[in-house]
């Protein structure tokens, strides 16, 4: 019972943390993306250092297979991400936009084939709309970065509030739930 109470208390604390984080993300979306870019930069540097360390420690030359070069490139990329954290505000929507465009083109082809055999043009219309959305992400990355971050923040807040309400509700009825549990 105590473990369950600790778990539920931890869940309440985590929910409150994510609500606050979501509010901060809504208030400062570009800064959050820059912070994430910096964290990725640090992670990339660590990965590069690990690869270099593996290369140095590897005695057999044939097992090295370019890990030194990969490590150096990762460290350079990590330093660049730390030096220019705002690059994430452009790379994120460009990447998402490119994925949306590619996906919408594939769906457009399928939609046209379905329309050709007598089906509805629903998929074709949706494909065109998502293609336009992808273009907006690519050609207006700063606004897109803000919108993506705010959308994620809203989703995080909604999930955290739902989890908070559920957890409080479970805590309220914990005694009754425990009385109805049958030990197997």
mmCIF file of C-alpha atoms in Angstrom:
data_model
loop_
_atom_site.group_PDB
_atom_site.id
_atom_site.type_symbol
_atom_site.label_atom_id
_atom_site.label_comp_id
_atom_site.label_asym_id
_atom_site.label_seq_id
_atom_site.Cartn_x
_atom_site.Cartn_y
_atom_site.Cartn_z
ATOM 1 C CA UNK A 1 0.000 0.000 0.000
ATOM 2 C CA UNK A 2 2.837 2.396 0.868
ATOM 3 C CA UNK A 3 4.531 1.706 -2.465
ATOM 4 C CA UNK A 4 1.317 2.504 -4.313
ATOM 5 C CA UNK A 5 0.905 5.725 -2.317
ATOM 6 C CA UNK A 6 4.504 6.731 -3.148
ATOM 7 C CA UNK A 7 3.891 5.926 -6.812
ATOM 8 C CA UNK A 8 0.707 8.000 -6.899
ATOM 9 C CA UNK A 9 2.396 10.910 -5.106
ATOM 10 C CA UNK A 10 5.255 10.758 -7.612
ATOM 11 C CA UNK A 11 2.729 10.738 -10.427
ATOM 12 C CA UNK A 12 1.048 13.864 -9.033
ATOM 13 C CA UNK A 13 4.414 15.641 -8.780
ATOM 14 C CA UNK A 14 5.325 14.605 -12.342
ATOM 15 C CA UNK A 15 1.960 15.821 -13.640
ATOM 16 C CA UNK A 16 2.409 19.213 -11.997
ATOM 17 C CA UNK A 17 5.955 19.415 -13.417
ATOM 18 C CA UNK A 18 4.697 18.707 -16.947
ATOM 19 C CA UNK A 19 1.900 21.266 -16.610
ATOM 20 C CA UNK A 20 4.457 23.918 -15.601
ATOM 21 C CA UNK A 21 6.830 22.818 -18.389
ATOM 22 C CA UNK A 22 3.984 23.030 -20.907
ATOM 23 C CA UNK A 23 3.145 26.555 -19.778
ATOM 24 C CA UNK A 24 6.810 27.553 -20.145
ATOM 25 C CA UNK A 25 6.867 25.985 -23.629
ATOM 26 C CA UNK A 26 3.836 28.035 -24.641
ATOM 27 C CA UNK A 27 5.360 31.225 -23.225
ATOM 28 C CA UNK A 28 8.817 30.688 -24.780
ATOM 29 C CA UNK A 29 8.572 28.260 -27.734
ATOM 30 C CA UNK A 30 11.687 29.386 -29.628
ATOM 31 C CA UNK A 31 13.836 29.327 -26.503
ATOM 32 C CA UNK A 32 12.655 25.793 -25.719
ATOM 33 C CA UNK A 33 13.657 24.563 -29.183
ATOM 34 C CA UNK A 34 17.052 26.256 -28.737
ATOM 35 C CA UNK A 35 17.448 24.536 -25.353
ATOM 36 C CA UNK A 36 16.585 21.170 -26.902
ATOM 37 C CA UNK A 37 19.137 21.886 -29.649
ATOM 38 C CA UNK A 38 21.779 22.558 -26.990
ATOM 39 C CA UNK A 39 20.914 19.318 -25.185
ATOM 40 C CA UNK A 40 21.233 17.466 -28.507
ATOM 41 C CA UNK A 41 24.585 19.203 -29.016
ATOM 42 C CA UNK A 42 25.851 17.955 -25.658
ATOM 43 C CA UNK A 43 24.568 14.453 -26.416
ATOM 44 C CA UNK A 44 26.240 14.507 -29.823
ATOM 45 C CA UNK A 45 29.560 15.538 -28.261
ATOM 46 C CA UNK A 46 29.284 12.711 -25.718
ATOM 47 C CA UNK A 47 28.510 10.192 -28.486
ATOM 48 C CA UNK A 48 31.503 11.464 -30.454
ATOM 49 C CA UNK A 49 33.796 11.155 -27.434
ATOM 50 C CA UNK A 50 32.595 7.597 -26.832
ATOM 51 C CA UNK A 51 33.309 6.650 -30.462
ATOM 52 C CA UNK A 52 36.780 8.189 -30.283
ATOM 53 C CA UNK A 53 37.401 6.345 -27.011
ATOM 54 C CA UNK A 54 36.303 3.064 -28.580
ATOM 55 C CA UNK A 55 38.605 3.674 -31.526
ATOM 56 C CA UNK A 56 41.582 4.444 -29.297
ATOM 57 C CA UNK A 57 40.950 1.396 -27.101
ATOM 58 C CA UNK A 58 40.476 -0.955 -30.063
ATOM 59 C CA UNK A 59 43.702 -2.867 -30.654
ATOM 60 C CA UNK A 60 42.813 -4.583 -33.916
ATOM 61 C CA UNK A 61 43.064 -2.151 -36.801
ATOM 62 C CA UNK A 62 40.406 -3.939 -38.878
ATOM 63 C CA UNK A 63 37.789 -3.494 -36.114
ATOM 64 C CA UNK A 64 38.099 0.291 -36.004
ATOM 65 C CA UNK A 65 35.974 0.865 -39.134
ATOM 66 C CA UNK A 66 35.911 4.644 -39.118
ATOM 67 C CA UNK A 67 34.819 5.239 -35.534
ATOM 68 C CA UNK A 68 37.534 7.871 -35.073
ATOM 69 C CA UNK A 69 36.239 9.855 -38.050
ATOM 70 C CA UNK A 70 32.612 9.431 -36.929
ATOM 71 C CA UNK A 71 33.541 10.544 -33.430
ATOM 72 C CA UNK A 72 35.333 13.657 -34.658
ATOM 73 C CA UNK A 73 32.402 14.553 -36.949
ATOM 74 C CA UNK A 74 29.911 14.095 -34.106
ATOM 75 C CA UNK A 75 31.981 16.325 -31.825
ATOM 76 C CA UNK A 76 32.180 19.005 -34.530
ATOM 77 C CA UNK A 77 28.403 18.761 -35.058
ATOM 78 C CA UNK A 78 27.815 18.964 -31.314
ATOM 79 C CA UNK A 79 30.001 22.055 -30.996
ATOM 80 C CA UNK A 80 28.149 23.642 -33.929
ATOM 81 C CA UNK A 81 24.789 22.918 -32.262
ATOM 82 C CA UNK A 82 26.033 24.496 -29.035
ATOM 83 C CA UNK A 83 27.475 27.498 -30.887
ATOM 84 C CA UNK A 84 24.297 28.030 -32.934
ATOM 85 C CA UNK A 85 21.367 26.729 -30.847
ATOM 86 C CA UNK A 86 18.853 28.723 -32.896
ATOM 87 C CA UNK A 87 19.541 26.397 -35.836
ATOM 88 C CA UNK A 88 17.040 23.993 -34.240
ATOM 89 C CA UNK A 89 14.286 26.533 -34.842
ATOM 90 C CA UNK A 90 14.921 26.114 -38.559
ATOM 91 C CA UNK A 91 15.962 22.445 -38.772
ATOM 92 C CA UNK A 92 12.935 21.129 -36.853
ATOM 93 C CA UNK A 93 10.257 22.571 -39.158
ATOM 94 C CA UNK A 94 12.376 21.904 -42.267
ATOM 95 C CA UNK A 95 12.688 18.240 -41.299
ATOM 96 C CA UNK A 96 9.022 17.901 -40.379
ATOM 97 C CA UNK A 97 7.992 19.797 -43.525
ATOM 98 C CA UNK A 98 10.095 17.531 -45.752
ATOM 99 C CA UNK A 99 8.585 14.424 -44.147
ATOM 100 C CA UNK A 100 5.044 15.815 -44.540
ATOM 101 C CA UNK A 101 5.684 16.702 -48.210
ATOM 102 C CA UNK A 102 7.105 13.250 -49.007
ATOM 103 C CA UNK A 103 4.235 11.507 -47.213
ATOM 104 C CA UNK A 104 1.590 13.665 -48.899
ATOM 105 C CA UNK A 105 3.038 12.927 -52.358
ATOM 106 C CA UNK A 106 2.827 9.188 -51.675
ATOM 107 C CA UNK A 107 -0.750 9.547 -50.399
ATOM 108 C CA UNK A 108 -1.638 11.705 -53.405
ATOM 109 C CA UNK A 109 -0.564 8.893 -55.732
ATOM 110 C CA UNK A 110 -2.660 6.383 -53.790
ATOM 111 C CA UNK A 111 -5.590 8.819 -53.634
ATOM 112 C CA UNK A 112 -5.510 9.371 -57.391
ATOM 113 C CA UNK A 113 -5.462 5.610 -57.970
ATOM 114 C CA UNK A 114 -8.466 5.160 -55.658
ATOM 115 C CA UNK A 115 -10.321 8.014 -57.386
ATOM 116 C CA UNK A 116 -9.490 6.490 -60.782
ATOM 117 C CA UNK A 117 -11.208 3.196 -59.870
ATOM 118 C CA UNK A 118 -14.347 4.956 -58.662
ATOM 119 C CA UNK A 119 -13.525 5.709 -55.023
ATOM 120 C CA UNK A 120 -13.957 9.060 -53.325
ATOM 121 C CA UNK A 121 -11.418 11.836 -53.709
ATOM 122 C CA UNK A 122 -11.112 12.242 -49.917
ATOM 123 C CA UNK A 123 -7.502 10.986 -49.795
ATOM 124 C CA UNK A 124 -6.498 13.198 -52.728
ATOM 125 C CA UNK A 125 -7.924 16.298 -51.032
ATOM 126 C CA UNK A 126 -6.267 15.473 -47.695
ATOM 127 C CA UNK A 127 -2.976 14.834 -49.511
ATOM 128 C CA UNK A 128 -3.099 18.244 -51.174
ATOM 129 C CA UNK A 129 -3.872 19.927 -47.838
ATOM 130 C CA UNK A 130 -1.005 18.158 -46.058
ATOM 131 C CA UNK A 131 1.326 19.008 -48.960
ATOM 132 C CA UNK A 132 0.451 22.692 -48.432
ATOM 133 C CA UNK A 133 1.066 22.268 -44.690
ATOM 134 C CA UNK A 134 4.496 20.786 -45.459
ATOM 135 C CA UNK A 135 5.308 23.725 -47.733
ATOM 136 C CA UNK A 136 4.326 26.144 -44.969
ATOM 137 C CA UNK A 137 6.720 24.365 -42.588
ATOM 138 C CA UNK A 138 9.553 24.533 -45.132
ATOM 139 C CA UNK A 139 9.048 28.126 -46.267
ATOM 140 C CA UNK A 140 8.140 29.631 -42.886
ATOM 141 C CA UNK A 141 10.265 27.676 -40.398
ATOM 142 C CA UNK A 142 10.307 30.161 -37.504
ATOM 143 C CA UNK A 143 6.512 30.393 -37.224
ATOM 144 C CA UNK A 144 6.239 26.645 -37.805
ATOM 145 C CA UNK A 145 8.729 25.996 -35.005
ATOM 146 C CA UNK A 146 6.628 28.076 -32.631
ATOM 147 C CA UNK A 147 3.401 26.356 -33.686
ATOM 148 C CA UNK A 148 4.928 22.869 -33.325
ATOM 149 C CA UNK A 149 6.315 23.686 -29.874
ATOM 150 C CA UNK A 150 3.039 25.216 -28.690
ATOM 151 C CA UNK A 151 1.084 22.221 -30.038
ATOM 152 C CA UNK A 152 3.384 19.818 -28.164
ATOM 153 C CA UNK A 153 3.037 21.959 -25.033
ATOM 154 C CA UNK A 154 -0.761 21.882 -25.227
ATOM 155 C CA UNK A 155 -0.730 18.111 -25.683
ATOM 156 C CA UNK A 156 1.645 17.783 -22.710
ATOM 157 C CA UNK A 157 -0.572 19.976 -20.519
ATOM 158 C CA UNK A 158 -3.738 18.063 -21.478
ATOM 159 C CA UNK A 159 -2.040 14.719 -20.761
ATOM 160 C CA UNK A 160 -0.635 15.989 -17.449
ATOM 161 C CA UNK A 161 -4.007 17.361 -16.316
ATOM 162 C CA UNK A 162 -5.712 14.091 -17.266
ATOM 163 C CA UNK A 163 -3.075 12.108 -15.384
ATOM 164 C CA UNK A 164 -3.336 14.424 -12.376
ATOM 165 C CA UNK A 165 -7.131 14.098 -12.203
ATOM 166 C CA UNK A 166 -6.948 10.309 -12.652
ATOM 167 C CA UNK A 167 -4.315 9.955 -9.944
ATOM 168 C CA UNK A 168 -6.198 12.124 -7.452
ATOM 169 C CA UNK A 169 -9.334 10.118 -8.210
ATOM 170 C CA UNK A 170 -7.510 6.815 -7.631
ATOM 171 C CA UNK A 171 -5.996 8.148 -4.376
ATOM 172 C CA UNK A 172 -9.455 9.167 -3.202
ATOM 173 C CA UNK A 173 -10.789 5.634 -3.668
ATOM 174 C CA UNK A 174 -7.599 3.779 -2.722
ATOM 175 C CA UNK A 175 -9.005 2.260 0.479
ATOM 176 C CA UNK A 176 -12.080 0.890 -1.293
ATOM 177 C CA UNK A 177 -9.953 -0.421 -4.156
ATOM 178 C CA UNK A 178 -7.595 -2.172 -1.754
ATOM 179 C CA UNK A 179 -10.503 -3.784 0.123
ATOM 180 C CA UNK A 180 -11.795 -5.237 -3.166
ATOM 181 C CA UNK A 181 -8.450 -6.656 -4.315
ATOM 182 C CA UNK A 182 -8.323 -10.416 -4.011
ATOM 183 C CA UNK A 183 -4.876 -11.856 -3.323
ATOM 184 C CA UNK A 184 -4.002 -14.624 -5.740
#
